[in-house]
């Protein structure tokens, strides 16, 4: 009798399927659930890892050991969704809303069951359970979450909801699943709801980055274990970081070939490293504030025109699966190919299991290396339309760069000097470059520029006890924004007597690097005011940077003719002043561009050249003096 | 007879002479600036303003500011205002003193700037200048400064001569002496 009562108590709720409302209030503590699930997770991860690449072919699933290059097993299965795996079990969704569980080590098929509901949304495995989200059945209930035994496929529990469960992710004793604007945590063994947390926007998939539980949709995600759940995102829209699942798992479709990988830091700080899988190209970038790519570390383009269908970024290697089944390994640091396994059958997607973890910062190549810029130029010159997302990303990054020669590549694209052909791809890229050039260059977002302007607007005042905090750093940040709104503040600091010599040099350097014509009057005032004062000329590199700025503006484009004339006039006056510091005069004289040639007239030919200034010798061996970068 | 060294020496002497002849004469410039600044002629004032607009070496600026302080002329008001932002404190201090002599809004602005100057000597000079030029707005700044830097207000000398050295520690430039008007 007692046994019967216990069985009824356990089985009845399980079979009936408890309801998960969509309007319930948040409760519990997701961080605590994560922490409590760790012991079970550790037990699971004690199982020996077997690095495996599971290739999903058109009519089968093939497991390869990437280290030994041996085929482990093959099953003729027609896969209709995204497989999932633990260290021991691979579960594969197939036709008829069925799931097949395969022992990873032996390839033995453990069980095959039909899931309730109509179609699969997503699968996850946390030994000894498999959790599946499925879409509705006959009207009322829109979706279900089902817990199965990983040993025999028996249904252990079920939750129904009028909302739509997203892709679940299980680890240890807890499974996390998005449900509209909330993420729910359930006990993997029983389906008991442990916690529920509100998120800003509906999420579509849960996943794990190391031991961090992540809820994401498209390019946005939240760290569920963080004290404050604030969304992070990748701003560049060329691929998705999370698969879009609108109820039904679309399977291994074209979206697999356009995917962002992001290393999500454990401390909930903004992500810094990302890798874009973009069909034939892989681009490793550094992310700046707001999740925008600001530097290209390296890029790799498939040489034989085939596309990649899966990617795993580990600490040392990036593992790629090509559409012909080939498996490539690149060095994570610099993207150099280190290993390749030949392919065979065409594949639609792949699962990369037990490879190196990606939970620690990876060391990446310096983005300003010449070979990186050369690779970027080569990528932009490639006419393959499949490279367009990668090309648009690297041109965005180039336009955010504070090095003018890098931005010139984008200007060459916009003007048609690079990619002259009239194909659709070239015209799309050109139009993208034209849009970029029409915007201010730099890497900052509107909010960060506002914050920077607020910091830059502080002037030294003894009475108010105010002074700008770390002006040199502010000046360097100002350059990265590329925003013209910073120019008046920088000019004010350049002319302020309280600006220290080191800060003065950084401010002048920032104005030079920005190169904006708006600063011509202020920088001209600085040069005119101090050109005959050796103490200021040599106290820092500021005078050299200011003169460099004026020289650049004087030789500027026709659309900045007024500023060019002003800069030219200032430099001419300084050049002709006999009291100008001699070294400064020599510096300007050899660098000042020749004035535009005007038609010779009888009057002008009679005017002698100023005798105080000798023309620079133009014999190719002339001495080009340099102003010191620091005071003499 | 070593001909080469002699030739080299002669060349050096000749080149040195030529260079000396071509070198700009700072002393002459200082004298010229002083004369122009002292002149009542408007043409001279215009010429000096043009020279100031093109930038002058510090000794010439000091010469101008010394005359401008002793013989205040409103025509130099704007030129003096620009020098209040000069990086050398001796130039700033002299420009503030010259503006204070002009009175009116220029003086008020200059003294207020001087009381807020990053350099302690310029602030001290500006405190002394408030004895010459007083204004309610300046009084507020003076009170604020008294709270932050009371040592500037300690009586230095019973003598009414205000002496503020604006020169560099290791330079022998002139000491600015301001006499309180009787």
JSON list of C-alpha atoms in Angstrom, two decimals, chain A residues 275 282-285 296-301 313-318 329-339 362-367 369 371-372 375:
[
{"chain": "A", "resi": 275, "resn": "UNK", "atom": "CA", "xyz": [35.97, 35.42, -33.60]},
{"chain": "A", "resi": 282, "resn": "UNK", "atom": "CA", "xyz": [37.59, 33.57, -39.97]},
{"chain": "A", "resi": 283, "resn": "UNK", "atom": "CA", "xyz": [38.25, 36.97, -38.39]},
{"chain": "A", "resi": 284, "resn": "UNK", "atom": "CA", "xyz": [39.59, 37.32, -34.84]},
{"chain": "A", "resi": 285, "resn": "UNK", "atom": "CA", "xyz": [38.84, 40.72, -33.37]},
{"chain": "A", "resi": 296, "resn": "UNK", "atom": "CA", "xyz": [41.54, 42.88, -36.21]},
{"chain": "A", "resi": 297, "resn": "UNK", "atom": "CA", "xyz": [44.00, 40.46, -34.64]},
{"chain": "A", "resi": 298, "resn": "UNK", "atom": "CA", "xyz": [44.19, 38.06, -37.56]},
{"chain": "A", "resi": 299, "resn": "UNK", "atom": "CA", "xyz": [42.13, 36.57, -40.29]},
{"chain": "A", "resi": 300, "resn": "UNK", "atom": "CA", "xyz": [42.13, 33.32, -42.18]},
{"chain": "A", "resi": 301, "resn": "UNK", "atom": "CA", "xyz": [40.52, 32.68, -45.53]},
{"chain": "A", "resi": 313, "resn": "UNK", "atom": "CA", "xyz": [37.88, 28.41, -30.26]},
{"chain": "A", "resi": 314, "resn": "UNK", "atom": "CA", "xyz": [40.19, 26.95, -27.64]},
{"chain": "A", "resi": 315, "resn": "UNK", "atom": "CA", "xyz": [43.07, 28.49, -25.73]},
{"chain": "A", "resi": 316, "resn": "UNK", "atom": "CA", "xyz": [45.64, 27.27, -28.22]},
{"chain": "A", "resi": 317, "resn": "UNK", "atom": "CA", "xyz": [43.76, 26.17, -31.30]},
{"chain": "A", "resi": 318, "resn": "UNK", "atom": "CA", "xyz": [40.79, 27.22, -33.34]},
{"chain": "A", "resi": 329, "resn": "UNK", "atom": "CA", "xyz": [43.36, 23.62, -36.76]},
{"chain": "A", "resi": 330, "resn": "UNK", "atom": "CA", "xyz": [44.65, 27.20, -36.58]},
{"chain": "A", "resi": 331, "resn": "UNK", "atom": "CA", "xyz": [46.81, 28.72, -33.88]},
{"chain": "A", "resi": 332, "resn": "UNK", "atom": "CA", "xyz": [44.53, 30.86, -31.74]},
{"chain": "A", "resi": 333, "resn": "UNK", "atom": "CA", "xyz": [47.31, 33.40, -31.31]},
{"chain": "A", "resi": 334, "resn": "UNK", "atom": "CA", "xyz": [47.87, 34.32, -34.94]},
{"chain": "A", "resi": 335, "resn": "UNK", "atom": "CA", "xyz": [45.50, 32.25, -37.10]},
{"chain": "A", "resi": 336, "resn": "UNK", "atom": "CA", "xyz": [48.28, 30.25, -38.77]},
{"chain": "A", "resi": 337, "resn": "UNK", "atom": "CA", "xyz": [47.22, 26.82, -39.99]},
{"chain": "A", "resi": 338, "resn": "UNK", "atom": "CA", "xyz": [48.88, 24.16, -37.85]},
{"chain": "A", "resi": 339, "resn": "UNK", "atom": "CA", "xyz": [47.06, 20.97, -38.82]},
{"chain": "A", "resi": 362, "resn": "UNK", "atom": "CA", "xyz": [43.45, 33.87, -25.28]},
{"chain": "A", "resi": 363, "resn": "UNK", "atom": "CA", "xyz": [46.63, 35.47, -26.50]},
{"chain": "A", "resi": 364, "resn": "UNK", "atom": "CA", "xyz": [46.12, 37.06, -29.88]},
{"chain": "A", "resi": 365, "resn": "UNK", "atom": "CA", "xyz": [48.46, 38.62, -32.43]},
{"chain": "A", "resi": 366, "resn": "UNK", "atom": "CA", "xyz": [49.08, 42.37, -32.26]},
{"chain": "A", "resi": 367, "resn": "UNK", "atom": "CA", "xyz": [46.49, 44.02, -34.43]},
{"chain": "A", "resi": 369, "resn": "UNK", "atom": "CA", "xyz": [51.30, 44.17, -37.25]},
{"chain": "A", "resi": 371, "resn": "UNK", "atom": "CA", "xyz": [51.00, 41.36, -41.97]},
{"chain": "A", "resi": 372, "resn": "UNK", "atom": "CA", "xyz": [47.60, 41.78, -40.35]},
{"chain": "A", "resi": 375, "resn": "UNK", "atom": "CA", "xyz": [45.86, 40.30, -44.90]}
]
